[in-house]
Short mmCIF file of C-alpha atoms in Angstrom, two decimals:
data_model
loop_
_atom_site.label_atom_id
_atom_site.label_comp_id
_atom_site.label_asym_id
_atom_site.label_seq_id
_atom_site.Cartn_x
_atom_site.Cartn_y
_atom_site.Cartn_z
CA UNK A 1 -7.98 -31.37 -12.76
CA UNK A 2 -10.66 -28.77 -12.18
CA UNK A 3 -7.97 -26.31 -11.14
CA UNK A 4 -5.95 -27.00 -14.26
CA UNK A 5 -8.88 -26.36 -16.53
CA UNK A 6 -9.71 -23.18 -14.62
CA UNK A 7 -6.16 -22.06 -15.13
CA UNK A 8 -6.23 -22.73 -18.85
CA UNK A 9 -9.51 -20.88 -19.26
CA UNK A 10 -8.27 -17.87 -17.35
CA UNK A 11 -5.02 -17.85 -19.30
CA UNK A 12 -7.00 -17.93 -22.54
CA UNK A 13 -9.18 -15.03 -21.46
CA UNK A 14 -6.08 -13.20 -20.37
CA UNK A 15 -4.46 -13.52 -23.76
CA UNK A 16 -7.58 -12.16 -25.42
CA UNK A 17 -7.82 -9.11 -23.18
CA UNK A 18 -4.12 -8.38 -23.50
CA UNK A 19 -4.16 -8.60 -27.25
CA UNK A 20 -6.75 -5.84 -27.24
CA UNK A 21 -4.09 -3.44 -26.00
CA UNK A 22 -1.06 -4.61 -27.89
CA UNK A 23 0.89 -1.37 -27.57
CA UNK A 24 0.44 -1.49 -23.83
CA UNK A 25 1.80 -5.03 -23.61
CA UNK A 26 4.83 -4.01 -25.63
CA UNK A 27 5.53 -1.03 -23.38
CA UNK A 28 5.20 -3.27 -20.35
CA UNK A 29 7.61 -5.85 -21.72
CA UNK A 30 9.95 -3.01 -22.57
CA UNK A 31 9.75 -1.57 -19.07
CA UNK A 32 10.49 -4.98 -17.57
CA UNK A 33 13.43 -5.25 -19.88
CA UNK A 34 14.62 -1.83 -18.79
CA UNK A 35 14.38 -2.90 -15.17
CA UNK A 36 16.55 -5.93 -15.89
CA UNK A 37 19.02 -3.80 -17.80
CA UNK A 38 19.32 -1.34 -14.91
CA UNK A 39 20.54 -4.05 -12.57
CA UNK A 40 22.93 -5.32 -15.17
CA UNK A 41 24.27 -1.81 -15.72
CA UNK A 42 24.74 -1.52 -11.98
CA UNK A 43 26.89 -4.64 -11.95
CA UNK A 44 28.88 -3.56 -15.00
CA UNK A 45 29.54 -0.07 -13.65
CA UNK A 46 30.58 -1.44 -10.27
CA UNK A 47 33.01 -3.86 -11.86
CA UNK A 48 34.49 -0.95 -13.74
CA UNK A 49 35.97 0.01 -10.37
CA UNK A 50 36.77 -3.31 -8.75
CA UNK A 51 38.00 -6.76 -9.74
CA UNK A 52 36.01 -8.88 -7.35
CA UNK A 53 33.29 -8.75 -4.73
CA UNK A 54 34.53 -10.79 -1.77
CA UNK A 55 36.16 -13.21 -4.17
CA UNK A 56 33.35 -13.38 -6.74
CA UNK A 57 34.20 -12.07 -10.16
CA UNK A 58 32.06 -10.10 -12.57
CA UNK A 59 30.83 -13.04 -14.62
CA UNK A 60 29.88 -14.99 -11.54
CA UNK A 61 27.81 -12.07 -10.26
CA UNK A 62 26.17 -11.71 -13.68
CA UNK A 63 25.46 -15.44 -13.69
CA UNK A 64 23.71 -15.19 -10.32
CA UNK A 65 21.70 -12.27 -11.61
CA UNK A 66 20.67 -14.20 -14.71
CA UNK A 67 19.54 -17.13 -12.61
CA UNK A 68 17.65 -14.84 -10.23
CA UNK A 69 15.66 -13.33 -13.09
CA UNK A 70 14.06 -16.66 -13.97
CA UNK A 71 12.23 -17.49 -10.71
CA UNK A 72 11.57 -13.77 -10.30
CA UNK A 73 9.86 -13.56 -13.69
CA UNK A 74 7.71 -16.63 -12.99
CA UNK A 75 6.78 -15.19 -9.62
CA UNK A 76 5.89 -11.88 -11.27
CA UNK A 77 3.70 -13.61 -13.82
CA UNK A 78 1.60 -15.59 -11.35
CA UNK A 79 1.81 -13.87 -7.98
CA UNK A 80 1.29 -10.30 -8.94
CA UNK A 81 -0.32 -9.48 -5.61
CA UNK A 82 1.55 -6.37 -4.55
CA UNK A 83 -1.64 -4.28 -4.61
CA UNK A 84 -3.69 -6.97 -2.87
CA UNK A 85 -4.55 -4.73 0.04
CA UNK A 86 -5.87 -1.84 -2.02
CA UNK A 87 -7.58 -3.91 -4.63
CA UNK A 88 -9.18 -6.65 -2.59
CA UNK A 89 -9.45 -5.45 0.98
CA UNK A 90 -9.99 -1.69 0.76
CA UNK A 91 -12.32 -1.98 -2.20
CA UNK A 92 -14.13 -4.98 -0.76
CA UNK A 93 -13.36 -7.23 -3.73
CA UNK A 94 -12.43 -10.00 -1.31
CA UNK A 95 -16.13 -10.61 -0.65
CA UNK A 96 -16.59 -11.53 -4.28
CA UNK A 97 -13.57 -13.84 -4.21
CA UNK A 98 -14.95 -15.74 -1.24
CA UNK A 99 -18.14 -16.58 -3.08
CA UNK A 100 -16.17 -18.44 -5.75
CA UNK A 101 -15.86 -22.22 -5.63
CA UNK A 102 -12.07 -22.41 -5.91
CA UNK A 103 -9.52 -21.59 -3.22
CA UNK A 104 -9.41 -17.82 -2.63
CA UNK A 105 -5.67 -17.53 -3.15
CA UNK A 106 -5.82 -19.48 -6.40
CA UNK A 107 -8.71 -17.32 -7.58
CA UNK A 108 -6.72 -14.13 -6.96
CA UNK A 109 -3.68 -15.63 -8.62
CA UNK A 110 -5.76 -16.31 -11.71
CA UNK A 111 -7.25 -12.84 -11.77
CA UNK A 112 -3.96 -11.05 -11.33
CA UNK A 113 -1.91 -13.06 -13.80
CA UNK A 114 0.57 -11.05 -15.83
CA UNK A 115 1.91 -13.49 -18.33
CA UNK A 116 4.04 -10.96 -20.19
CA UNK A 117 6.38 -10.96 -17.20
CA UNK A 118 7.54 -14.37 -18.40
CA UNK A 119 9.69 -12.61 -20.98
CA UNK A 120 11.95 -11.78 -18.07
CA UNK A 121 12.77 -15.47 -17.80
CA UNK A 122 14.01 -15.41 -21.38
CA UNK A 123 16.32 -12.48 -20.67
CA UNK A 124 17.47 -14.17 -17.50
CA UNK A 125 18.27 -17.36 -19.34
CA UNK A 126 20.21 -15.45 -21.99
CA UNK A 127 22.18 -13.52 -19.36
CA UNK A 128 22.95 -16.74 -17.51
CA UNK A 129 24.02 -18.54 -20.66
CA UNK A 130 26.28 -15.66 -21.63
CA UNK A 131 27.99 -15.46 -18.24
CA UNK A 132 28.18 -19.25 -18.07
CA UNK A 133 29.93 -19.49 -21.40
CA UNK A 134 32.46 -16.85 -20.31
CA UNK A 135 33.17 -18.86 -17.17
CA UNK A 136 33.56 -22.20 -18.95
CA UNK A 137 31.37 -24.02 -16.48
CA UNK A 138 31.16 -27.81 -16.62
CA UNK A 139 27.78 -29.21 -17.62
CA UNK A 140 26.24 -32.45 -16.37
CA UNK A 141 23.27 -34.39 -17.69
CA UNK A 142 21.29 -33.79 -14.49
CA UNK A 143 21.78 -30.02 -14.52
CA UNK A 144 18.50 -29.23 -16.31
CA UNK A 145 16.59 -31.23 -13.69
CA UNK A 146 18.37 -29.51 -10.82
CA UNK A 147 17.74 -26.22 -12.56
CA UNK A 148 13.99 -26.82 -12.71
CA UNK A 149 13.94 -27.95 -9.10
CA UNK A 150 15.82 -24.84 -7.95
CA UNK A 151 13.69 -22.53 -10.07
CA UNK A 152 10.50 -23.93 -8.58
CA UNK A 153 12.05 -23.59 -5.13
CA UNK A 154 12.90 -19.96 -5.81
CA UNK A 155 9.42 -19.15 -7.10
CA UNK A 156 7.90 -20.72 -3.97
CA UNK A 157 10.19 -18.71 -1.70
CA UNK A 158 9.16 -15.49 -3.36
CA UNK A 159 5.49 -16.46 -3.47
CA UNK A 160 5.55 -17.54 0.17
CA UNK A 161 7.00 -14.26 1.39
CA UNK A 162 4.62 -12.11 -0.60
CA UNK A 163 1.56 -14.17 0.30
CA UNK A 164 2.45 -13.77 3.96
CA UNK A 165 2.79 -10.02 3.57
CA UNK A 166 -0.49 -9.87 1.69
CA UNK A 167 -2.10 -11.82 4.53
CA UNK A 168 -1.28 -8.99 6.93
CA UNK A 169 -4.10 -7.12 5.20
CA UNK A 170 -6.63 -9.49 6.74
CA UNK A 171 -5.64 -8.41 10.20
CA UNK A 172 -5.08 -4.73 9.66
CA UNK A 173 -6.85 -2.95 6.87
CA UNK A 174 -4.71 0.16 6.89
CA UNK A 175 -2.67 0.67 3.78
CA UNK A 176 0.79 -0.79 3.93
CA UNK A 177 3.79 0.41 2.05
CA UNK A 178 5.74 -2.75 2.80
CA UNK A 179 5.21 -4.49 -0.51
CA UNK A 180 7.15 -2.17 -2.84
CA UNK A 181 10.13 -2.00 -0.53
CA UNK A 182 10.10 -5.75 -0.14
CA UNK A 183 10.79 -5.93 -3.84
CA UNK A 184 13.97 -3.98 -3.17
CA UNK A 185 15.03 -6.29 -0.38
CA UNK A 186 14.43 -9.19 -2.73
CA UNK A 187 17.29 -7.84 -4.77
CA UNK A 188 19.88 -8.55 -2.12
CA UNK A 189 19.46 -12.25 -2.59
CA UNK A 190 21.23 -11.90 -5.89
CA UNK A 191 24.52 -10.80 -4.41
CA UNK A 192 26.83 -13.25 -2.68
CA UNK A 193 25.67 -13.33 0.94
CA UNK A 194 29.25 -13.40 2.20
CA UNK A 195 29.50 -9.67 1.55
CA UNK A 196 26.87 -8.95 4.21
CA UNK A 197 27.33 -9.13 7.94
CA UNK A 198 25.99 -12.05 9.93
CA UNK A 199 22.65 -10.49 10.84
CA UNK A 200 21.69 -9.69 7.26
CA UNK A 201 22.95 -13.06 6.09
CA UNK A 202 20.72 -14.70 8.66
CA UNK A 203 17.71 -12.63 7.58
CA UNK A 204 18.28 -13.41 3.91
CA UNK A 205 18.61 -17.12 4.67
CA UNK A 206 15.99 -17.90 7.29
CA UNK A 207 13.60 -14.99 7.74
CA UNK A 208 13.18 -13.45 4.30
CA UNK A 209 15.02 -16.22 2.47
CA UNK A 210 15.65 -14.25 -0.71
CA UNK A 211 19.15 -15.71 -0.93
CA UNK A 212 17.48 -18.96 -2.00
CA UNK A 213 16.15 -17.26 -5.11
CA UNK A 214 19.47 -16.13 -6.48
CA UNK A 215 22.77 -16.71 -4.85
CA UNK A 216 22.44 -20.13 -3.18
CA UNK A 217 21.02 -22.05 -6.14
CA UNK A 218 23.28 -20.24 -8.59
CA UNK A 219 26.30 -21.22 -6.48
CA UNK A 220 25.57 -24.83 -7.37
CA UNK A 221 25.89 -24.16 -11.08
CA UNK A 222 28.97 -22.06 -10.43
CA UNK A 223 30.36 -25.20 -8.75
CA UNK A 224 31.08 -23.42 -5.49
CA UNK A 225 31.10 -26.51 -3.33
CA UNK A 226 31.11 -24.66 -0.02
CA UNK A 227 27.55 -23.51 -0.78
CA UNK A 228 26.14 -26.86 -1.96
CA UNK A 229 24.25 -27.54 1.26
CA UNK A 230 22.40 -24.27 0.96
CA UNK A 231 21.83 -24.78 -2.74
CA UNK A 232 20.13 -28.11 -2.18
CA UNK A 233 18.00 -26.62 0.57
CA UNK A 234 16.38 -24.34 -2.02
CA UNK A 235 13.38 -26.55 -2.84
CA UNK A 236 12.95 -27.47 0.83
CA UNK A 237 12.89 -23.84 1.97
CA UNK A 238 10.61 -22.98 -0.94
CA UNK A 239 8.04 -25.64 -0.11
CA UNK A 240 8.22 -24.88 3.61
CA UNK A 241 7.70 -21.15 3.15
CA UNK A 242 4.93 -21.66 0.68
CA UNK A 243 3.07 -24.04 2.98
CA UNK A 244 3.43 -21.67 5.92
CA UNK A 245 2.18 -18.83 3.73
CA UNK A 246 -0.90 -20.76 2.61
CA UNK A 247 -1.59 -21.63 6.24
CA UNK A 248 -1.27 -17.96 7.29
CA UNK A 249 -3.50 -16.99 4.38
CA UNK A 250 -6.19 -19.49 5.37
CA UNK A 251 -6.10 -18.24 8.93
CA UNK A 252 -6.37 -14.70 7.61
CA UNK A 253 -9.37 -15.51 5.48
CA UNK A 254 -11.13 -16.84 8.59
CA UNK A 255 -10.35 -13.52 10.29
CA UNK A 256 -11.62 -11.51 7.37
CA UNK A 257 -14.81 -9.60 8.15
CA UNK A 258 -15.32 -7.74 4.93
CA UNK A 259 -14.72 -4.09 4.32
CA UNK A 260 -15.88 -1.61 1.73
CA UNK A 261 -19.54 -2.12 0.87
CA UNK B 1 -2.79 31.19 -3.66
CA UNK B 2 -4.71 30.32 -0.51
CA UNK B 3 -6.44 27.39 -2.14
CA UNK B 4 -3.11 25.85 -3.17
CA UNK B 5 -1.75 26.13 0.35
CA UNK B 6 -4.96 24.55 1.53
CA UNK B 7 -4.22 21.62 -0.84
CA UNK B 8 -0.84 21.13 0.79
CA UNK B 9 -2.45 21.17 4.20
CA UNK B 10 -5.22 18.73 3.30
CA UNK B 11 -2.83 16.26 1.76
CA UNK B 12 -0.56 16.53 4.76
CA UNK B 13 -3.44 15.75 7.10
CA UNK B 14 -4.53 12.89 4.86
CA UNK B 15 -1.08 11.37 5.11
CA UNK B 16 -1.14 11.86 8.85
CA UNK B 17 -4.19 9.61 9.03
CA UNK B 18 -2.14 6.78 7.54
CA UNK B 19 1.03 7.44 9.47
CA UNK B 20 1.43 4.07 11.17
CA UNK B 21 2.77 2.34 8.13
CA UNK B 22 5.53 4.93 7.88
CA UNK B 23 7.23 3.51 10.93
CA UNK B 24 7.51 0.14 9.24
CA UNK B 25 8.69 2.09 6.22
CA UNK B 26 11.60 3.53 8.15
CA UNK B 27 12.68 0.05 9.16
CA UNK B 28 12.47 -1.26 5.62
CA UNK B 29 14.33 1.73 4.22
CA UNK B 30 17.00 1.10 6.83
CA UNK B 31 17.34 -2.52 5.78
CA UNK B 32 17.62 -1.31 2.22
CA UNK B 33 20.29 1.23 3.07
CA UNK B 34 22.04 -1.37 5.20
CA UNK B 35 22.25 -3.83 2.32
CA UNK B 36 23.69 -1.14 0.06
CA UNK B 37 26.12 -0.26 2.79
CA UNK B 38 27.54 -3.79 2.80
CA UNK B 39 27.47 -4.01 -0.94
CA UNK B 40 29.51 -0.83 -1.20
CA UNK B 41 31.89 -1.94 1.54
CA UNK B 42 32.54 -5.06 -0.50
CA UNK B 43 32.98 -3.03 -3.66
CA UNK B 44 35.47 -0.72 -1.96
CA UNK B 45 37.33 -3.66 -0.44
CA UNK B 46 40.56 -2.05 0.67
CA UNK B 47 40.44 0.81 -1.79
CA UNK B 48 40.29 4.04 0.18
CA UNK B 49 38.69 6.09 -2.50
CA UNK B 50 36.76 5.57 -5.74
CA UNK B 51 36.10 8.50 -8.06
CA UNK B 52 36.80 10.99 -5.29
CA UNK B 53 34.39 9.43 -2.79
CA UNK B 54 35.64 7.69 0.35
CA UNK B 55 33.79 4.71 1.85
CA UNK B 56 32.40 6.98 4.53
CA UNK B 57 31.19 9.48 1.96
CA UNK B 58 29.72 6.65 -0.06
CA UNK B 59 27.66 5.27 2.81
CA UNK B 60 26.50 8.79 3.62
CA UNK B 61 25.65 9.20 -0.05
CA UNK B 62 23.50 6.05 -0.03
CA UNK B 63 21.70 6.97 3.19
CA UNK B 64 20.96 10.53 2.09
CA UNK B 65 19.95 9.40 -1.38
CA UNK B 66 17.25 7.08 -0.04
CA UNK B 67 16.04 9.42 2.64
CA UNK B 68 15.86 12.32 0.19
CA UNK B 69 13.95 10.07 -2.16
CA UNK B 70 11.25 9.75 0.47
CA UNK B 71 10.79 13.51 0.18
CA UNK B 72 10.80 14.01 -3.59
CA UNK B 73 9.13 10.74 -4.50
CA UNK B 74 5.41 10.87 -5.20
CA UNK B 75 2.76 9.01 -7.09
CA UNK B 76 1.04 11.87 -8.85
CA UNK B 77 1.75 10.31 -12.25
CA UNK B 78 -0.29 7.31 -11.16
CA UNK B 79 -2.98 9.54 -9.65
CA UNK B 80 -3.29 11.60 -12.81
CA UNK B 81 -3.45 8.45 -14.92
CA UNK B 82 -6.19 7.06 -12.71
CA UNK B 83 -8.23 10.26 -12.79
CA UNK B 84 -7.98 10.35 -16.54
CA UNK B 85 -8.96 6.72 -16.88
CA UNK B 86 -11.94 7.08 -14.58
CA UNK B 87 -13.02 10.27 -16.30
CA UNK B 88 -12.75 12.29 -13.08
CA UNK B 89 -10.40 14.69 -14.76
CA UNK B 90 -13.34 16.28 -16.60
CA UNK B 91 -14.79 17.47 -13.30
CA UNK B 92 -11.35 18.53 -12.08
CA UNK B 93 -10.93 20.74 -15.11
CA UNK B 94 -14.12 22.63 -14.28
CA UNK B 95 -12.86 23.54 -10.83
CA UNK B 96 -11.39 26.95 -10.18
CA UNK B 97 -7.76 25.96 -10.03
CA UNK B 98 -5.04 24.81 -12.33
CA UNK B 99 -5.20 21.03 -12.34
CA UNK B 100 -1.45 20.48 -12.61
CA UNK B 101 -0.75 23.14 -10.01
CA UNK B 102 -3.11 21.43 -7.65
CA UNK B 103 -1.46 18.05 -8.22
CA UNK B 104 1.93 19.60 -7.54
CA UNK B 105 0.66 21.04 -4.27
CA UNK B 106 -0.74 17.67 -3.22
CA UNK B 107 2.62 16.11 -3.98
CA UNK B 108 4.27 18.82 -1.90
CA UNK B 109 1.98 18.11 1.05
CA UNK B 110 2.93 14.46 0.79
CA UNK B 111 6.62 15.35 0.51
CA UNK B 112 6.58 17.56 3.60
CA UNK B 113 4.83 14.82 5.52
CA UNK B 114 7.40 12.25 4.53
CA UNK B 115 10.24 14.61 5.26
CA UNK B 116 9.00 15.17 8.82
CA UNK B 117 7.73 11.70 9.65
CA UNK B 118 9.96 9.54 7.54
CA UNK B 119 13.22 11.04 6.34
CA UNK B 120 14.20 12.86 9.50
CA UNK B 121 13.48 10.09 12.02
CA UNK B 122 14.84 7.58 9.52
CA UNK B 123 18.07 9.49 9.12
CA UNK B 124 18.55 9.72 12.89
CA UNK B 125 17.87 6.01 13.23
CA UNK B 126 20.32 5.12 10.49
CA UNK B 127 23.00 7.40 11.89
CA UNK B 128 23.00 5.22 15.01
CA UNK B 129 23.48 2.03 13.07
CA UNK B 130 25.90 2.96 10.31
CA UNK B 131 28.90 5.25 10.27
CA UNK B 132 27.78 8.40 8.47
CA UNK B 133 29.37 11.77 8.06
CA UNK B 134 27.08 14.75 8.55
CA UNK B 135 28.20 18.09 7.20
CA UNK B 136 29.31 20.37 10.02
CA UNK B 137 29.00 23.47 7.94
CA UNK B 138 25.69 25.36 8.15
CA UNK B 139 26.06 26.63 4.58
CA UNK B 140 26.17 23.03 3.30
CA UNK B 141 22.86 22.32 5.00
CA UNK B 142 21.30 25.39 3.42
CA UNK B 143 22.57 24.52 -0.06
CA UNK B 144 21.40 20.96 0.46
CA UNK B 145 17.92 22.12 1.41
CA UNK B 146 17.78 24.41 -1.61
CA UNK B 147 18.96 21.61 -3.86
CA UNK B 148 16.37 19.27 -2.40
CA UNK B 149 13.61 21.72 -3.30
CA UNK B 150 14.84 21.63 -6.89
CA UNK B 151 14.89 17.81 -6.74
CA UNK B 152 11.28 17.87 -5.74
CA UNK B 153 10.35 20.32 -8.49
CA UNK B 154 12.15 18.42 -11.24
CA UNK B 155 10.95 15.00 -10.15
CA UNK B 156 7.39 16.31 -9.90
CA UNK B 157 7.66 17.88 -13.34
CA UNK B 158 8.76 14.56 -14.79
CA UNK B 159 5.84 12.88 -13.01
CA UNK B 160 3.44 15.45 -14.43
CA UNK B 161 4.77 14.77 -17.92
CA UNK B 162 4.34 11.02 -17.47
CA UNK B 163 0.86 11.57 -16.07
CA UNK B 164 -0.23 13.82 -18.94
CA UNK B 165 0.93 11.15 -21.37
CA UNK B 166 -2.10 9.12 -20.27
CA UNK B 167 -4.19 11.47 -22.41
CA UNK B 168 -2.40 10.14 -25.45
CA UNK B 169 -1.70 6.53 -24.47
CA UNK B 170 -4.91 5.82 -22.46
CA UNK B 171 -3.18 3.19 -20.38
CA UNK B 172 0.35 4.04 -19.42
CA UNK B 173 1.21 1.77 -16.50
CA UNK B 174 4.14 0.52 -18.50
CA UNK B 175 5.42 4.01 -19.16
CA UNK B 176 5.12 4.95 -15.49
CA UNK B 177 7.12 1.89 -14.52
CA UNK B 178 9.73 2.55 -17.16
CA UNK B 179 10.05 6.15 -15.97
CA UNK B 180 10.60 5.04 -12.40
CA UNK B 181 13.39 2.70 -13.41
CA UNK B 182 15.07 5.32 -15.58
CA UNK B 183 14.86 7.94 -12.83
CA UNK B 184 16.31 5.57 -10.22
CA UNK B 185 19.27 4.76 -12.42
CA UNK B 186 20.07 8.06 -14.08
CA UNK B 187 19.30 10.27 -11.12
CA UNK B 188 22.26 8.86 -9.25
CA UNK B 189 20.17 7.10 -6.62
CA UNK B 190 21.71 3.70 -7.25
CA UNK B 191 25.11 4.83 -8.46
CA UNK B 192 26.86 8.18 -8.27
CA UNK B 193 27.06 9.63 -11.77
CA UNK B 194 30.84 9.96 -11.43
CA UNK B 195 31.10 6.15 -11.37
CA UNK B 196 29.81 5.82 -14.91
CA UNK B 197 32.22 5.67 -17.84
CA UNK B 198 33.05 9.08 -19.30
CA UNK B 199 30.89 8.79 -22.41
CA UNK B 200 27.84 7.91 -20.34
CA UNK B 201 28.44 10.86 -18.04
CA UNK B 202 28.63 13.06 -21.12
CA UNK B 203 25.27 11.81 -22.37
CA UNK B 204 23.62 12.17 -18.96
CA UNK B 205 24.55 15.83 -18.78
CA UNK B 206 21.93 16.53 -21.39
CA UNK B 207 19.14 15.04 -19.29
CA UNK B 208 17.55 16.45 -16.15
CA UNK B 209 17.75 13.21 -14.16
CA UNK B 210 20.90 13.80 -12.17
CA UNK B 211 19.36 16.98 -10.79
CA UNK B 212 17.01 14.75 -8.82
CA UNK B 213 19.36 12.71 -6.67
CA UNK B 214 23.01 13.12 -7.59
CA UNK B 215 23.28 16.88 -7.06
CA UNK B 216 21.78 17.06 -3.55
CA UNK B 217 23.72 13.97 -2.45
CA UNK B 218 27.00 15.38 -3.67
CA UNK B 219 26.26 18.62 -1.83
CA UNK B 220 25.43 16.75 1.36
CA UNK B 221 28.60 14.63 1.26
CA UNK B 222 30.56 17.83 0.62
CA UNK B 223 32.02 16.39 -2.54
CA UNK B 224 30.97 19.59 -4.33
CA UNK B 225 32.69 22.74 -3.28
CA UNK B 226 32.69 26.38 -4.31
CA UNK B 227 32.15 26.95 -7.98
CA UNK B 228 31.18 23.35 -8.67
CA UNK B 229 28.38 23.62 -6.12
CA UNK B 230 26.98 26.80 -7.64
CA UNK B 231 27.12 25.29 -11.11
CA UNK B 232 25.23 22.25 -9.89
CA UNK B 233 22.49 24.42 -8.40
CA UNK B 234 22.35 26.42 -11.60
CA UNK B 235 21.99 23.18 -13.56
CA UNK B 236 19.02 22.25 -11.38
CA UNK B 237 17.45 25.67 -11.72
CA UNK B 238 17.76 25.69 -15.49
CA UNK B 239 16.10 22.29 -15.76
CA UNK B 240 13.30 23.33 -13.43
CA UNK B 241 12.51 26.16 -15.85
CA UNK B 242 13.13 24.23 -19.08
CA UNK B 243 10.77 21.44 -18.12
CA UNK B 244 7.88 23.86 -17.86
CA UNK B 245 7.86 24.15 -21.64
CA UNK B 246 7.01 20.54 -22.56
CA UNK B 247 4.53 20.37 -19.69
CA UNK B 248 2.71 23.45 -20.94
CA UNK B 249 2.75 22.24 -24.55
CA UNK B 250 1.53 18.75 -23.77
CA UNK B 251 -1.11 20.09 -21.43
CA UNK B 252 -2.52 22.35 -24.13
CA UNK B 253 -2.52 19.49 -26.62
CA UNK B 254 -4.05 17.13 -24.09
CA UNK B 255 -6.96 19.44 -23.30
CA UNK B 256 -7.71 19.76 -26.99
CA UNK B 257 -7.81 16.08 -27.74
CA UNK B 258 -9.20 14.80 -24.48
CA UNK B 259 -11.27 11.64 -24.73
CA UNK B 260 -13.14 10.82 -21.58
CA UNK B 261 -13.08 7.09 -21.07
CA UNK B 262 -16.25 6.22 -19.24
CA UNK B 263 -17.18 8.42 -16.30
#
């Protein structure tokens, strides 16, 4: 309960500070939108030259992309920790975090919230709905529930991976350039994994399980039965990765000796 | 001139101090290139050739595009924005050098570092893993190098412009992000320009972006030959000169209406 009220208070403060710089928020939403458009343009241009990608057609690929955007946007809004190393370790801000009464990771999450990213989920939903309507997909009463379950799973996968990478900073305080590139790798989860070779497929499924953020769960809604097992593993993998990440984080915090001042 | 060369040297040495994370960078870039390699293989399917590029040329294109990016890419827009926000720029302006020139030199030091410690070893590593086609012709390498210098200049100029915009917008993180996305797409990093529909190609001709990635990549894959190659280099050169105008104008305006935030 305490955590919920903390969250609401931080979110309220956040809205106030953001509304101070309205133009900035608009530009940021616009730049997110541009980012989403770029990927869509990529898909459209590619399908100008080919009919299918290993048996997946254009609308199916767009549908996967639309789905991917939703967990990705939620992740971006709440786990905006890509500059964790510079901001908290190099500058010594972590010391301040550790004096706070709530869990350090939750505290950082609250401080680094970027709620405007949530607009990405709206675009994603629209893209998915558009592609879905073109494909004439069947709809069942339980689909919204499955959708929520899979979205949460996807967010946890993303969060888990990035928390683990952030935790590296506790052990080595040199600057790492891993984070930004990891965002790029995250993108491969939104293409059908059967286009990759076995090694990459394995990495995207079990090591950096980005495929569980886009392609696997979306395959369920596309009614690709051969992928159902993977689709239903989404929440399991999400929870597992998140728990491991929190464990690694806690271990890291114990290691942390303080830097900066 | 000496002081600018000194800037290059200092930045190079600074980067050297942080070199360990570049090795992990090479690996991650390779994974990135690898994923694009499979994506393109799937896109090609059993088509031998799309828009004049074979599969082999395409994978070379992707590898070179990302490795060249390591050279021309820099964060000076972010650095300028930060220095403006923290008010440090006021001190910088008092120093006996041209602020923008100095930033460019720092970017160059960073670029040279990445070229030597990132792009070159990375390229060798990738060549072992994926089938690539290196140009056998010495002239191609020379034209490629020349073209890459232009890429650096034009990309840096665009970064300077975005950085200077902080004077007018105060907080331009959004703009910097938007710029990055636009450059990645319209420079030909993600998709060769020739893959776009004709009307889009027509529009893109009037922007400097394809001078950043598309031109050097096309030279490297030997898709440009003879006259076409010279025209492409000319296109880069013209943009490198043209972009000086808005930079100079904005810089003059910026100095006039500078508001130091804090500091």
